[in-house]
């Protein structure tokens, strides 16, 4: 069962969907959207127009079990499943129903390594850029849709929404175990409501995001270890050793750039880290 809270103004306006907890071990969105739902419910936050649907806990079973996922990664199977056979397939179908009804989608996540907030600049549209500029987090990443092209079968909240012509932003709010990530998630939710005109402005000073292009995803295909205490966006140099595999192979950086979303605890078959280089928008 998936809980959604819908708040409607009596005046027409955009319909925004805010999602938290797609990954069960990333509590920031759940904490932030539960707080926002409470504030909307008791009138501490009011809508000037439009409507907002909040799904604070998008993967309830994974969250109850303290895990990222139950069967499969929900944000790689986020499309309609005619014959759902994994837990996340059923959840994906419900989330797709919500996405189909709204104008814009904000999906709140967190990462394993220590990290500043960042967003994704894929499916680049003027509306998406304007929203990202309003959010004003330190980094904006592009290249996700090239690492996970549609014919790879991978589908996220953002790609599903964009496929329907909607505006969508996925936001990583910081480190998943850092309580400050929930504050970031709350601020981003409030800034988004204000950006679409649903509420009065929310006090926030946006930064100009540094744009990076993701060039590679490295999957953990056998046992091994990362060769450093990498944080998200740690700079790396070309040929710098990044990881060592059990068979003795060393994985290195392709170019001067950054290591993105390093996951020291990745299990075999998971994404281990990504590489990115600066680019100008
Ligand atoms: Zn996530």
Short mmCIF file of C-alpha atoms and ligand atoms in Angstrom, two decimals:
data_model
loop_
_atom_site.label_atom_id
_atom_site.label_comp_id
_atom_site.label_asym_id
_atom_site.label_seq_id
_atom_site.Cartn_x
_atom_site.Cartn_y
_atom_site.Cartn_z
CA UNK A 1 0.00 0.00 0.00
CA UNK A 2 1.26 3.44 -0.93
CA UNK A 3 0.09 6.48 1.02
CA UNK A 4 -0.43 9.76 -0.85
CA UNK A 5 -1.60 13.03 0.69
CA UNK A 6 -3.30 15.49 -1.66
CA UNK A 7 -3.82 19.17 -0.79
CA UNK A 8 -5.92 21.32 -3.12
CA UNK A 9 -6.41 25.05 -3.30
CA UNK A 10 -9.83 26.30 -4.34
CA UNK A 11 -8.01 28.23 -7.10
CA UNK A 12 -6.69 26.54 -10.22
CA UNK A 13 -2.98 26.14 -10.66
CA UNK A 14 -0.21 23.63 -11.32
CA UNK A 15 -0.28 20.18 -9.78
CA UNK A 16 3.03 19.21 -8.18
CA UNK A 17 4.04 15.71 -7.04
CA UNK A 18 6.67 15.46 -4.30
CA UNK A 19 8.12 12.02 -3.65
CA UNK A 20 10.35 10.78 -0.83
CA UNK A 21 11.69 7.39 0.15
CA UNK A 22 11.94 5.79 -3.30
CA UNK A 23 14.99 4.13 -1.75
CA UNK A 24 14.09 2.77 1.66
CA UNK A 25 17.38 3.76 3.30
CA UNK A 26 17.16 7.45 2.35
CA UNK A 27 14.91 8.96 5.02
CA UNK A 28 15.39 12.65 4.16
CA UNK A 29 12.43 12.94 1.77
CA UNK A 30 10.15 11.01 4.11
CA UNK A 31 10.99 13.25 7.07
CA UNK A 32 10.62 16.43 5.01
CA UNK A 33 7.36 15.51 3.29
CA UNK A 34 5.79 14.16 6.49
CA UNK A 35 6.57 17.53 8.08
CA UNK A 36 5.16 19.40 5.08
CA UNK A 37 2.00 17.28 5.06
CA UNK A 38 1.49 18.07 8.74
CA UNK A 39 2.00 21.80 8.12
CA UNK A 40 -0.41 21.82 5.17
CA UNK A 41 -2.92 19.79 7.16
CA UNK A 42 -3.01 22.24 10.05
CA UNK A 43 -2.79 25.36 7.91
CA UNK A 44 0.74 26.38 8.89
CA UNK A 45 1.47 26.31 5.13
CA UNK A 46 -1.34 27.27 2.76
CA UNK A 47 -1.72 26.92 -0.98
CA UNK A 48 -2.53 30.04 -3.02
CA UNK A 49 -3.52 27.93 -6.00
CA UNK A 50 -3.10 24.51 -7.53
CA UNK A 51 -2.59 21.26 -5.78
CA UNK A 52 0.21 19.18 -4.36
CA UNK A 53 0.38 15.42 -3.97
CA UNK A 54 2.85 14.17 -1.36
CA UNK A 55 4.13 10.60 -1.35
CA UNK A 56 6.46 10.68 1.65
CA UNK A 57 7.21 6.97 1.76
CA UNK A 58 7.40 5.62 -1.78
CA UNK A 59 8.93 2.26 -0.85
CA UNK A 60 7.31 1.44 2.51
CA UNK A 61 8.43 -2.18 2.77
CA UNK A 62 12.08 -1.35 2.05
CA UNK A 63 11.90 1.47 4.59
CA UNK A 64 10.32 -0.79 7.21
CA UNK A 65 13.17 -3.24 6.65
CA UNK A 66 15.81 -0.48 6.64
CA UNK A 67 16.91 -1.44 3.15
CA UNK A 68 17.43 0.40 -0.14
CA UNK A 69 15.11 -1.98 -1.97
CA UNK A 70 13.08 -5.13 -1.52
CA UNK A 71 13.47 -6.92 -4.88
CA UNK A 72 14.81 -4.43 -7.45
CA UNK A 73 15.88 -0.78 -7.57
CA UNK A 74 12.59 1.14 -7.80
CA UNK A 75 14.25 4.07 -9.56
CA UNK A 76 15.46 1.83 -12.38
CA UNK A 77 12.06 0.15 -12.97
CA UNK A 78 9.85 3.23 -12.71
CA UNK A 79 7.45 2.53 -15.56
CA UNK A 80 4.19 0.66 -16.03
CA UNK A 81 4.44 -3.09 -15.54
CA UNK A 82 1.71 -5.11 -17.20
CA UNK A 83 2.77 -8.25 -15.38
CA UNK A 84 4.32 -7.02 -12.15
CA UNK A 85 6.23 -9.74 -10.33
CA UNK A 86 8.56 -7.84 -8.03
CA UNK A 87 7.42 -5.72 -5.08
CA UNK A 88 8.86 -2.58 -6.70
CA UNK A 89 6.91 -3.27 -9.92
CA UNK A 90 3.63 -2.86 -8.02
CA UNK A 91 4.92 0.31 -6.36
CA UNK A 92 6.12 1.65 -9.72
CA UNK A 93 2.65 1.21 -11.18
CA UNK A 94 1.14 3.28 -8.35
CA UNK A 95 3.75 6.03 -8.68
CA UNK A 96 3.22 6.13 -12.45
CA UNK A 97 -0.51 6.72 -11.83
CA UNK A 98 0.39 9.76 -9.73
CA UNK A 99 2.94 11.07 -12.24
CA UNK A 100 0.36 10.87 -15.03
CA UNK A 101 -1.94 13.27 -13.14
CA UNK A 102 0.53 16.06 -12.35
CA UNK A 103 2.46 18.82 -14.12
CA UNK A 104 5.79 18.49 -12.32
CA UNK A 105 7.61 15.93 -10.17
CA UNK A 106 10.26 16.41 -7.47
CA UNK A 107 11.92 13.18 -6.28
CA UNK A 108 14.00 13.52 -3.10
CA UNK A 109 16.97 11.22 -2.55
CA UNK A 110 20.24 10.99 -0.60
CA UNK A 111 23.59 9.35 -1.27
CA UNK A 112 25.94 7.06 0.64
CA UNK A 113 29.07 9.22 0.73
CA UNK A 114 29.39 12.61 2.38
CA UNK A 115 27.99 15.05 -0.15
CA UNK A 116 26.70 18.52 -0.84
CA UNK A 117 23.20 18.60 -2.35
CA UNK A 118 23.05 18.16 -6.09
CA UNK A 119 20.57 17.65 -8.87
CA UNK A 120 20.37 16.17 -12.35
CA UNK A 121 20.20 18.28 -15.49
CA UNK A 122 19.01 15.61 -17.90
CA UNK A 123 16.01 15.89 -20.19
CA UNK A 124 17.07 19.50 -20.40
CA UNK A 125 14.13 21.89 -20.87
CA UNK A 126 13.70 25.61 -20.10
CA UNK A 127 11.18 24.73 -17.38
CA UNK A 128 13.58 22.22 -15.86
CA UNK A 129 16.46 24.69 -15.93
CA UNK A 130 14.35 27.40 -14.31
CA UNK A 131 13.35 25.04 -11.52
CA UNK A 132 16.94 23.88 -10.97
CA UNK A 133 18.09 27.51 -10.89
CA UNK A 134 15.49 28.24 -8.20
CA UNK A 135 16.67 25.25 -6.15
CA UNK A 136 20.25 26.54 -6.50
CA UNK A 137 22.16 23.52 -5.14
CA UNK A 138 25.98 23.40 -5.55
CA UNK A 139 26.17 20.85 -8.40
CA UNK A 140 24.03 19.85 -11.39
CA UNK A 141 24.88 16.59 -13.14
CA UNK A 142 24.08 15.64 -16.68
CA UNK A 143 24.72 12.46 -18.61
CA UNK A 144 22.42 10.13 -16.64
CA UNK A 145 20.24 9.45 -19.66
CA UNK A 146 23.35 8.46 -21.64
CA UNK A 147 24.53 6.07 -18.92
CA UNK A 148 21.03 4.61 -18.61
CA UNK A 149 19.52 5.05 -22.10
CA UNK A 150 15.83 4.22 -22.57
CA UNK A 151 16.70 1.06 -24.52
CA UNK A 152 18.64 -0.18 -21.48
CA UNK A 153 15.26 -0.77 -19.86
CA UNK A 154 16.15 1.55 -16.97
CA UNK A 155 13.45 4.03 -16.02
CA UNK A 156 13.35 6.57 -13.21
CA UNK A 157 10.72 8.95 -11.84
CA UNK A 158 12.34 11.68 -13.96
CA UNK A 159 12.56 9.70 -17.19
CA UNK A 160 8.98 8.45 -16.86
CA UNK A 161 7.71 11.99 -16.21
CA UNK A 162 9.76 13.48 -19.04
CA UNK A 163 8.47 10.80 -21.39
CA UNK A 164 5.00 12.15 -20.68
CA UNK A 165 6.12 15.74 -21.36
CA UNK A 166 6.21 16.77 -17.71
CA UNK A 167 8.88 18.66 -15.83
CA UNK A 168 10.79 16.55 -13.34
CA UNK A 169 13.76 16.98 -11.06
CA UNK A 170 15.59 14.37 -9.00
CA UNK A 171 17.46 15.88 -6.12
CA UNK A 172 20.10 14.31 -3.89
CA UNK A 173 19.86 16.12 -0.57
CA UNK A 174 23.15 15.01 1.03
CA UNK A 175 24.34 11.94 2.88
CA UNK A 176 21.57 9.52 3.71
CA UNK A 177 22.52 9.22 7.40
CA UNK A 178 22.96 12.98 7.89
CA UNK A 179 19.90 14.57 9.56
CA UNK A 180 20.75 17.81 7.71
CA UNK A 181 19.67 16.09 4.47
CA UNK A 182 16.07 16.21 5.71
CA UNK A 183 16.37 19.99 6.22
CA UNK A 184 17.67 20.30 2.65
CA UNK A 185 14.80 18.15 1.40
CA UNK A 186 12.26 20.30 3.25
CA UNK A 187 13.77 23.53 1.89
CA UNK A 188 13.77 22.14 -1.65
CA UNK A 189 10.13 21.09 -1.32
CA UNK A 190 9.14 24.55 -0.07
CA UNK A 191 11.20 26.31 -2.75
CA UNK A 192 9.51 24.12 -5.37
CA UNK A 193 6.01 24.96 -4.13
CA UNK A 194 6.89 28.65 -4.28
CA UNK A 195 8.60 28.32 -7.67
CA UNK A 196 5.41 26.96 -9.22
CA UNK A 197 3.35 29.69 -7.53
CA UNK A 198 1.50 27.35 -5.16
CA UNK A 199 2.70 29.23 -2.07
CA UNK A 200 4.27 32.53 -1.15
CA UNK A 201 8.03 32.79 -1.67
CA UNK A 202 10.18 30.73 0.67
CA UNK A 203 13.34 32.35 2.06
CA UNK A 204 16.28 30.70 0.32
CA UNK A 205 19.44 31.96 -1.38
CA UNK A 206 20.12 29.83 -4.45
CA UNK A 207 23.70 29.22 -5.59
CA UNK A 208 24.73 28.94 -9.20
CA UNK A 209 25.12 25.21 -9.74
CA UNK A 210 28.40 23.92 -11.14
CA UNK A 211 27.57 21.67 -14.09
CA UNK A 212 29.29 18.30 -14.49
CA UNK A 213 28.81 15.67 -17.17
CA UNK A 214 28.77 12.07 -15.98
CA UNK A 215 30.93 10.01 -18.31
CA UNK A 216 30.90 6.55 -16.81
CA UNK A 217 29.14 4.30 -14.36
CA UNK A 218 31.36 1.63 -12.77
CA UNK A 219 29.46 -1.42 -11.59
CA UNK A 220 30.88 -3.58 -8.83
CA UNK A 221 31.24 -6.81 -10.77
CA UNK A 222 33.46 -8.67 -8.29
CA UNK A 223 34.82 -8.23 -4.77
CA UNK A 224 37.13 -5.26 -4.28
CA UNK A 225 37.66 -2.01 -2.46
CA UNK A 226 37.80 1.68 -3.17
CA UNK A 227 41.32 3.11 -2.83
CA UNK A 228 40.51 6.18 -0.78
CA UNK A 229 38.02 7.82 1.54
CA UNK A 230 36.21 9.41 -1.36
CA UNK A 231 33.46 11.92 -0.75
CA UNK A 232 30.92 12.70 -3.40
CA UNK A 233 32.54 15.19 -5.82
CA UNK A 234 36.08 14.39 -4.64
CA UNK A 235 38.40 15.58 -7.45
CA UNK A 236 40.35 12.86 -9.25
CA UNK A 237 43.24 13.01 -11.71
CA UNK A 238 43.60 11.06 -14.95
CA UNK A 239 45.03 7.58 -14.26
CA UNK A 240 44.54 7.95 -10.50
CA UNK A 241 43.87 4.49 -8.97
CA UNK A 242 40.30 4.44 -7.64
CA UNK A 243 39.53 0.83 -6.85
CA UNK A 244 41.22 -2.54 -6.65
CA UNK A 245 39.46 -5.78 -7.54
CA UNK A 246 39.98 -9.15 -5.88
CA UNK A 247 41.75 -10.43 -9.03
CA UNK A 248 44.35 -7.68 -8.63
CA UNK A 249 43.04 -5.37 -11.35
CA UNK A 250 43.25 -1.65 -10.52
CA UNK A 251 40.54 0.68 -11.85
CA UNK A 252 41.69 4.22 -12.62
CA UNK A 253 40.16 7.57 -13.53
CA UNK A 254 39.86 8.20 -17.28
CA UNK A 255 40.40 11.95 -17.05
CA UNK A 256 40.79 14.84 -14.64
CA UNK A 257 37.38 15.30 -13.05
CA UNK A 258 35.32 14.08 -10.11
CA UNK A 259 34.22 10.81 -8.55
CA UNK A 260 30.46 10.81 -8.11
CA UNK A 261 28.35 8.85 -5.63
CA UNK A 262 31.14 6.50 -4.49
CA UNK A 263 29.60 3.67 -2.50
CA UNK A 264 32.21 1.89 -0.40
CA UNK A 265 29.51 -0.52 0.80
CA UNK A 266 28.27 -1.44 -2.69
CA UNK A 267 27.50 -5.12 -3.11
CA UNK A 268 28.36 -7.08 -6.25
CA UNK A 269 25.94 -6.09 -9.02
CA UNK A 270 25.42 -2.54 -7.72
CA UNK A 271 26.67 0.76 -9.04
CA UNK A 272 30.03 1.36 -7.30
CA UNK A 273 30.86 4.89 -8.43
CA UNK A 274 30.53 7.27 -11.36
CA UNK A 275 33.01 9.60 -13.05
CA UNK A 276 32.25 13.12 -14.23
CA UNK A 277 34.00 16.03 -15.91
CA UNK A 278 33.14 19.76 -15.84
CA UNK A 279 31.19 21.23 -18.70
CA UNK A 280 29.64 24.60 -19.34
CA UNK A 281 25.94 25.08 -19.89
ZN1 LIG B 1 17.93 7.28 -3.88
#
